[in-house]
Amino acid sequence: MTIGRLPITLLTGPAACGKNTIAHIYATQFSDRCAVIDTDLLRWMLRKPHLAPWPTDPADSPSQAQHRLGIKHACMLSKSFVAEGCDVIICDVVGDRLAQYYRELLTDHEFRVVLLLPTWEASLGRLYVRPPTITDDEAKLLY
């Protein structure tokens, strides 16, 4: 089953809320051509220094600058995939300020933000079944 062309879609929400799972389901079951951009993978391309972006960091901190760099690259990839006729889903954990940065970089494209917000217990349960990447305290900070 194919649905019509999507706007560039940013799936956001706390860690382990199902962003990649939902993106995969859409890409494999509802689209003929769909790119899923996981911004965690983009940010990990910068190995030294790799700084985790935490919402408590000041907007001008190096970690937030790296987060914005990941967003910039996600937007560049998105535009390239759209030019090739692909639907695009971006998976990222962002608040209002960084969602606005996506909007600024994608002003020439249709764009929407979809917030996934399961219960804290559901997110924690999903977090526990995957390899550990963040602590419970860090997950709570992102929730």
mmCIF file with all atom_site columns, C-alpha atoms in Angstrom:
data_model
loop_
_atom_site.group_PDB
_atom_site.id
_atom_site.type_symbol
_atom_site.label_atom_id
_atom_site.label_alt_id
_atom_site.label_comp_id
_atom_site.label_asym_id
_atom_site.label_entity_id
_atom_site.label_seq_id
_atom_site.pdbx_PDB_ins_code
_atom_site.Cartn_x
_atom_site.Cartn_y
_atom_site.Cartn_z
_atom_site.occupancy
_atom_site.B_iso_or_equiv
_atom_site.pdbx_formal_charge
_atom_site.auth_seq_id
_atom_site.auth_comp_id
_atom_site.auth_asym_id
_atom_site.auth_atom_id
_atom_site.pdbx_PDB_model_num
ATOM 1   C CA . MET A 1 1   ? 0.000  0.000  0.000  1.00 0.00 ? 1   MET A CA 1
ATOM 2   C CA . THR A 1 2   ? 1.442  3.355  -1.009 1.00 0.00 ? 2   THR A CA 1
ATOM 3   C CA . ILE A 1 3   ? 0.386  6.681  0.438  1.00 0.00 ? 3   ILE A CA 1
ATOM 4   C CA . GLY A 1 4   ? 0.915  9.950  -1.494 1.00 0.00 ? 4   GLY A CA 1
ATOM 5   C CA . ARG A 1 5   ? 4.125  11.955 -1.144 1.00 0.00 ? 5   ARG A CA 1
ATOM 6   C CA . LEU A 1 6   ? 4.851  13.022 2.406  1.00 0.00 ? 6   LEU A CA 1
ATOM 7   C CA . PRO A 1 7   ? 6.236  16.355 3.459  1.00 0.00 ? 7   PRO A CA 1
ATOM 8   C CA . ILE A 1 8   ? 9.693  15.993 4.959  1.00 0.00 ? 8   ILE A CA 1
ATOM 9   C CA . THR A 1 9   ? 8.737  14.569 8.335  1.00 0.00 ? 9   THR A CA 1
ATOM 10  C CA . LEU A 1 10  ? 10.645 14.994 11.572 1.00 0.00 ? 10  LEU A CA 1
ATOM 11  C CA . LEU A 1 11  ? 9.761  12.275 14.077 1.00 0.00 ? 11  LEU A CA 1
ATOM 12  C CA . THR A 1 12  ? 10.745 13.484 17.512 1.00 0.00 ? 12  THR A CA 1
ATOM 13  C CA . GLY A 1 13  ? 10.162 12.516 21.100 1.00 0.00 ? 13  GLY A CA 1
ATOM 14  C CA . PRO A 1 14  ? 12.142 11.169 24.032 1.00 0.00 ? 14  PRO A CA 1
ATOM 15  C CA . ALA A 1 15  ? 14.696 8.382  23.807 1.00 0.00 ? 15  ALA A CA 1
ATOM 16  C CA . ALA A 1 16  ? 13.101 4.991  23.084 1.00 0.00 ? 16  ALA A CA 1
ATOM 17  C CA . CYS A 1 17  ? 9.725  6.423  22.061 1.00 0.00 ? 17  CYS A CA 1
ATOM 18  C CA . GLY A 1 18  ? 9.662  4.506  18.762 1.00 0.00 ? 18  GLY A CA 1
ATOM 19  C CA . LYS A 1 19  ? 10.985 7.018  16.225 1.00 0.00 ? 19  LYS A CA 1
ATOM 20  C CA . ASN A 1 20  ? 13.082 4.529  14.258 1.00 0.00 ? 20  ASN A CA 1
ATOM 21  C CA . THR A 1 21  ? 10.475 1.780  14.545 1.00 0.00 ? 21  THR A CA 1
ATOM 22  C CA . ILE A 1 22  ? 7.715  3.971  13.122 1.00 0.00 ? 22  ILE A CA 1
ATOM 23  C CA . ALA A 1 23  ? 10.015 5.356  10.413 1.00 0.00 ? 23  ALA A CA 1
ATOM 24  C CA . HIS A 1 24  ? 10.968 1.800  9.387  1.00 0.00 ? 24  HIS A CA 1
ATOM 25  C CA . ILE A 1 25  ? 7.325  0.684  9.239  1.00 0.00 ? 25  ILE A CA 1
ATOM 26  C CA . TYR A 1 26  ? 6.350  3.660  7.077  1.00 0.00 ? 26  TYR A CA 1
ATOM 27  C CA . ALA A 1 27  ? 9.382  3.275  4.808  1.00 0.00 ? 27  ALA A CA 1
ATOM 28  C CA . THR A 1 28  ? 8.911  -0.444 4.224  1.00 0.00 ? 28  THR A CA 1
ATOM 29  C CA . GLN A 1 29  ? 5.122  -0.737 4.153  1.00 0.00 ? 29  GLN A CA 1
ATOM 30  C CA . PHE A 1 30  ? 3.653  2.563  2.988  1.00 0.00 ? 30  PHE A CA 1
ATOM 31  C CA . SER A 1 31  ? 6.145  4.185  0.611  1.00 0.00 ? 31  SER A CA 1
ATOM 32  C CA . ASP A 1 32  ? 7.684  3.194  -2.701 1.00 0.00 ? 32  ASP A CA 1
ATOM 33  C CA . ARG A 1 33  ? 10.838 5.211  -1.984 1.00 0.00 ? 33  ARG A CA 1
ATOM 34  C CA . CYS A 1 34  ? 11.644 6.483  1.473  1.00 0.00 ? 34  CYS A CA 1
ATOM 35  C CA . ALA A 1 35  ? 14.846 7.599  3.150  1.00 0.00 ? 35  ALA A CA 1
ATOM 36  C CA . VAL A 1 36  ? 15.064 7.404  6.933  1.00 0.00 ? 36  VAL A CA 1
ATOM 37  C CA . ILE A 1 37  ? 17.668 9.750  8.380  1.00 0.00 ? 37  ILE A CA 1
ATOM 38  C CA . ASP A 1 38  ? 18.780 8.896  11.910 1.00 0.00 ? 38  ASP A CA 1
ATOM 39  C CA . THR A 1 39  ? 20.512 12.001 13.211 1.00 0.00 ? 39  THR A CA 1
ATOM 40  C CA . ASP A 1 40  ? 22.259 9.997  15.941 1.00 0.00 ? 40  ASP A CA 1
ATOM 41  C CA . LEU A 1 41  ? 24.242 8.333  13.141 1.00 0.00 ? 41  LEU A CA 1
ATOM 42  C CA . LEU A 1 42  ? 25.054 11.708 11.598 1.00 0.00 ? 42  LEU A CA 1
ATOM 43  C CA . ARG A 1 43  ? 26.271 13.119 14.909 1.00 0.00 ? 43  ARG A CA 1
ATOM 44  C CA . TRP A 1 44  ? 28.422 10.051 15.545 1.00 0.00 ? 44  TRP A CA 1
ATOM 45  C CA . MET A 1 45  ? 30.307 10.798 12.308 1.00 0.00 ? 45  MET A CA 1
ATOM 46  C CA . LEU A 1 46  ? 32.111 13.483 14.279 1.00 0.00 ? 46  LEU A CA 1
ATOM 47  C CA . ARG A 1 47  ? 34.261 11.291 16.517 1.00 0.00 ? 47  ARG A CA 1
ATOM 48  C CA . LYS A 1 48  ? 36.517 13.786 18.218 1.00 0.00 ? 48  LYS A CA 1
ATOM 49  C CA . PRO A 1 49  ? 35.135 15.459 20.069 1.00 0.00 ? 49  PRO A CA 1
ATOM 50  C CA . HIS A 1 50  ? 31.761 13.740 20.112 1.00 0.00 ? 50  HIS A CA 1
ATOM 51  C CA . LEU A 1 51  ? 29.527 15.676 22.481 1.00 0.00 ? 51  LEU A CA 1
ATOM 52  C CA . ALA A 1 52  ? 26.079 14.443 23.459 1.00 0.00 ? 52  ALA A CA 1
ATOM 53  C CA . PRO A 1 53  ? 23.480 17.202 23.078 1.00 0.00 ? 53  PRO A CA 1
ATOM 54  C CA . TRP A 1 54  ? 21.529 17.579 26.323 1.00 0.00 ? 54  TRP A CA 1
ATOM 55  C CA . PRO A 1 55  ? 18.550 19.915 26.633 1.00 0.00 ? 55  PRO A CA 1
ATOM 56  C CA . THR A 1 56  ? 20.065 21.524 29.739 1.00 0.00 ? 56  THR A CA 1
ATOM 57  C CA . ASP A 1 57  ? 23.081 22.757 27.768 1.00 0.00 ? 57  ASP A CA 1
ATOM 58  C CA . PRO A 1 58  ? 23.111 26.480 26.905 1.00 0.00 ? 58  PRO A CA 1
ATOM 59  C CA . ALA A 1 59  ? 22.155 27.254 23.295 1.00 0.00 ? 59  ALA A CA 1
ATOM 60  C CA . ASP A 1 60  ? 25.707 28.431 22.544 1.00 0.00 ? 60  ASP A CA 1
ATOM 61  C CA . SER A 1 61  ? 27.436 25.353 24.026 1.00 0.00 ? 61  SER A CA 1
ATOM 62  C CA . PRO A 1 62  ? 29.708 23.158 21.868 1.00 0.00 ? 62  PRO A CA 1
ATOM 63  C CA . SER A 1 63  ? 27.308 20.220 22.302 1.00 0.00 ? 63  SER A CA 1
ATOM 64  C CA . GLN A 1 64  ? 24.386 22.266 20.977 1.00 0.00 ? 64  GLN A CA 1
ATOM 65  C CA . ALA A 1 65  ? 26.584 23.452 18.090 1.00 0.00 ? 65  ALA A CA 1
ATOM 66  C CA . GLN A 1 66  ? 27.221 19.793 17.233 1.00 0.00 ? 66  GLN A CA 1
ATOM 67  C CA . HIS A 1 67  ? 23.484 19.108 17.443 1.00 0.00 ? 67  HIS A CA 1
ATOM 68  C CA . ARG A 1 68  ? 22.830 21.966 15.002 1.00 0.00 ? 68  ARG A CA 1
ATOM 69  C CA . LEU A 1 69  ? 25.541 20.573 12.696 1.00 0.00 ? 69  LEU A CA 1
ATOM 70  C CA . GLY A 1 70  ? 23.730 17.222 12.698 1.00 0.00 ? 70  GLY A CA 1
ATOM 71  C CA . ILE A 1 71  ? 20.488 19.020 11.855 1.00 0.00 ? 71  ILE A CA 1
ATOM 72  C CA . LYS A 1 72  ? 22.200 20.894 9.024  1.00 0.00 ? 72  LYS A CA 1
ATOM 73  C CA . HIS A 1 73  ? 23.433 17.612 7.539  1.00 0.00 ? 73  HIS A CA 1
ATOM 74  C CA . ALA A 1 74  ? 20.034 15.945 8.005  1.00 0.00 ? 74  ALA A CA 1
ATOM 75  C CA . CYS A 1 75  ? 18.454 18.808 6.063  1.00 0.00 ? 75  CYS A CA 1
ATOM 76  C CA . MET A 1 76  ? 21.049 18.607 3.284  1.00 0.00 ? 76  MET A CA 1
ATOM 77  C CA . LEU A 1 77  ? 20.415 14.864 2.933  1.00 0.00 ? 77  LEU A CA 1
ATOM 78  C CA . SER A 1 78  ? 16.659 15.435 3.030  1.00 0.00 ? 78  SER A CA 1
ATOM 79  C CA . LYS A 1 79  ? 16.782 17.895 0.157  1.00 0.00 ? 79  LYS A CA 1
ATOM 80  C CA . SER A 1 80  ? 18.924 15.506 -1.874 1.00 0.00 ? 80  SER A CA 1
ATOM 81  C CA . PHE A 1 81  ? 16.557 12.580 -1.300 1.00 0.00 ? 81  PHE A CA 1
ATOM 82  C CA . VAL A 1 82  ? 13.481 14.706 -2.108 1.00 0.00 ? 82  VAL A CA 1
ATOM 83  C CA . ALA A 1 83  ? 15.159 15.800 -5.366 1.00 0.00 ? 83  ALA A CA 1
ATOM 84  C CA . GLU A 1 84  ? 15.421 12.090 -6.234 1.00 0.00 ? 84  GLU A CA 1
ATOM 85  C CA . GLY A 1 85  ? 11.718 11.535 -5.590 1.00 0.00 ? 85  GLY A CA 1
ATOM 86  C CA . CYS A 1 86  ? 11.949 10.024 -2.113 1.00 0.00 ? 86  CYS A CA 1
ATOM 87  C CA . ASP A 1 87  ? 9.815  10.511 0.943  1.00 0.00 ? 87  ASP A CA 1
ATOM 88  C CA . VAL A 1 88  ? 12.005 11.544 3.882  1.00 0.00 ? 88  VAL A CA 1
ATOM 89  C CA . ILE A 1 89  ? 11.630 10.818 7.567  1.00 0.00 ? 89  ILE A CA 1
ATOM 90  C CA . ILE A 1 90  ? 14.140 12.315 10.001 1.00 0.00 ? 90  ILE A CA 1
ATOM 91  C CA . CYS A 1 91  ? 14.489 10.825 13.487 1.00 0.00 ? 91  CYS A CA 1
ATOM 92  C CA . ASP A 1 92  ? 15.809 13.249 16.102 1.00 0.00 ? 92  ASP A CA 1
ATOM 93  C CA . VAL A 1 93  ? 15.242 14.306 19.703 1.00 0.00 ? 93  VAL A CA 1
ATOM 94  C CA . VAL A 1 94  ? 14.554 18.046 19.595 1.00 0.00 ? 94  VAL A CA 1
ATOM 95  C CA . GLY A 1 95  ? 12.675 20.704 21.516 1.00 0.00 ? 95  GLY A CA 1
ATOM 96  C CA . ASP A 1 96  ? 10.950 23.757 20.100 1.00 0.00 ? 96  ASP A CA 1
ATOM 97  C CA . ARG A 1 97  ? 14.141 25.763 19.458 1.00 0.00 ? 97  ARG A CA 1
ATOM 98  C CA . LEU A 1 98  ? 15.784 23.046 17.371 1.00 0.00 ? 98  LEU A CA 1
ATOM 99  C CA . ALA A 1 99  ? 12.533 22.144 15.601 1.00 0.00 ? 99  ALA A CA 1
ATOM 100 C CA . GLN A 1 100 ? 12.482 25.794 14.519 1.00 0.00 ? 100 GLN A CA 1
ATOM 101 C CA . TYR A 1 101 ? 16.040 25.413 13.195 1.00 0.00 ? 101 TYR A CA 1
ATOM 102 C CA . TYR A 1 102 ? 14.809 22.525 11.007 1.00 0.00 ? 102 TYR A CA 1
ATOM 103 C CA . ARG A 1 103 ? 12.000 24.779 9.745  1.00 0.00 ? 103 ARG A CA 1
ATOM 104 C CA . GLU A 1 104 ? 14.490 27.546 8.893  1.00 0.00 ? 104 GLU A CA 1
ATOM 105 C CA . LEU A 1 105 ? 16.723 25.167 6.936  1.00 0.00 ? 105 LEU A CA 1
ATOM 106 C CA . LEU A 1 106 ? 13.799 23.577 5.093  1.00 0.00 ? 106 LEU A CA 1
ATOM 107 C CA . THR A 1 107 ? 11.790 26.712 4.246  1.00 0.00 ? 107 THR A CA 1
ATOM 108 C CA . ASP A 1 108 ? 11.775 25.724 0.570  1.00 0.00 ? 108 ASP A CA 1
ATOM 109 C CA . HIS A 1 109 ? 10.178 22.324 1.321  1.00 0.00 ? 109 HIS A CA 1
ATOM 110 C CA . GLU A 1 110 ? 6.943  21.130 2.846  1.00 0.00 ? 110 GLU A CA 1
ATOM 111 C CA . PHE A 1 111 ? 7.849  20.089 6.402  1.00 0.00 ? 111 PHE A CA 1
ATOM 112 C CA . ARG A 1 112 ? 6.068  18.756 9.448  1.00 0.00 ? 112 ARG A CA 1
ATOM 113 C CA . VAL A 1 113 ? 7.002  17.721 12.977 1.00 0.00 ? 113 VAL A CA 1
ATOM 114 C CA . VAL A 1 114 ? 5.426  14.653 14.565 1.00 0.00 ? 114 VAL A CA 1
ATOM 115 C CA . LEU A 1 115 ? 5.867  14.290 18.328 1.00 0.00 ? 115 LEU A CA 1
ATOM 116 C CA . LEU A 1 116 ? 5.777  10.758 19.723 1.00 0.00 ? 116 LEU A CA 1
ATOM 117 C CA . LEU A 1 117 ? 5.117  10.743 23.448 1.00 0.00 ? 117 LEU A CA 1
ATOM 118 C CA . PRO A 1 118 ? 4.504  7.348  25.024 1.00 0.00 ? 118 PRO A CA 1
ATOM 119 C CA . THR A 1 119 ? 4.290  7.058  28.789 1.00 0.00 ? 119 THR A CA 1
ATOM 120 C CA . TRP A 1 120 ? 7.527  7.236  30.766 1.00 0.00 ? 120 TRP A CA 1
ATOM 121 C CA . GLU A 1 121 ? 7.061  3.575  31.691 1.00 0.00 ? 121 GLU A CA 1
ATOM 122 C CA . ALA A 1 122 ? 6.684  2.534  28.045 1.00 0.00 ? 122 ALA A CA 1
ATOM 123 C CA . SER A 1 123 ? 9.791  4.517  27.045 1.00 0.00 ? 123 SER A CA 1
ATOM 124 C CA . LEU A 1 124 ? 11.798 3.010  29.887 1.00 0.00 ? 124 LEU A CA 1
ATOM 125 C CA . GLY A 1 125 ? 10.621 -0.486 28.956 1.00 0.00 ? 125 GLY A CA 1
ATOM 126 C CA . ARG A 1 126 ? 11.755 0.052  25.353 1.00 0.00 ? 126 ARG A CA 1
ATOM 127 C CA . LEU A 1 127 ? 15.065 1.443  26.588 1.00 0.00 ? 127 LEU A CA 1
ATOM 128 C CA . TYR A 1 128 ? 15.756 -1.669 28.672 1.00 0.00 ? 128 TYR A CA 1
ATOM 129 C CA . VAL A 1 129 ? 15.402 -4.081 25.725 1.00 0.00 ? 129 VAL A CA 1
ATOM 130 C CA . ARG A 1 130 ? 18.083 -2.388 23.644 1.00 0.00 ? 130 ARG A CA 1
ATOM 131 C CA . PRO A 1 131 ? 21.847 -2.202 24.169 1.00 0.00 ? 131 PRO A CA 1
ATOM 132 C CA . PRO A 1 132 ? 22.591 0.437  26.819 1.00 0.00 ? 132 PRO A CA 1
ATOM 133 C CA . THR A 1 133 ? 23.484 3.822  25.360 1.00 0.00 ? 133 THR A CA 1
ATOM 134 C CA . ILE A 1 134 ? 22.131 6.205  27.986 1.00 0.00 ? 134 ILE A CA 1
ATOM 135 C CA . THR A 1 135 ? 21.396 6.020  31.688 1.00 0.00 ? 135 THR A CA 1
ATOM 136 C CA . ASP A 1 136 ? 17.939 6.184  33.240 1.00 0.00 ? 136 ASP A CA 1
ATOM 137 C CA . ASP A 1 137 ? 18.742 9.708  34.449 1.00 0.00 ? 137 ASP A CA 1
ATOM 138 C CA . GLU A 1 138 ? 19.724 10.788 30.929 1.00 0.00 ? 138 GLU A CA 1
ATOM 139 C CA . ALA A 1 139 ? 16.554 9.217  29.528 1.00 0.00 ? 139 ALA A CA 1
ATOM 140 C CA . LYS A 1 140 ? 14.494 11.096 32.120 1.00 0.00 ? 140 LYS A CA 1
ATOM 141 C CA . LEU A 1 141 ? 16.200 14.345 31.090 1.00 0.00 ? 141 LEU A CA 1
ATOM 142 C CA . LEU A 1 142 ? 15.125 13.732 27.474 1.00 0.00 ? 142 LEU A CA 1
ATOM 143 C CA . TYR A 1 143 ? 11.587 12.803 28.494 1.00 0.00 ? 143 TYR A CA 1
#
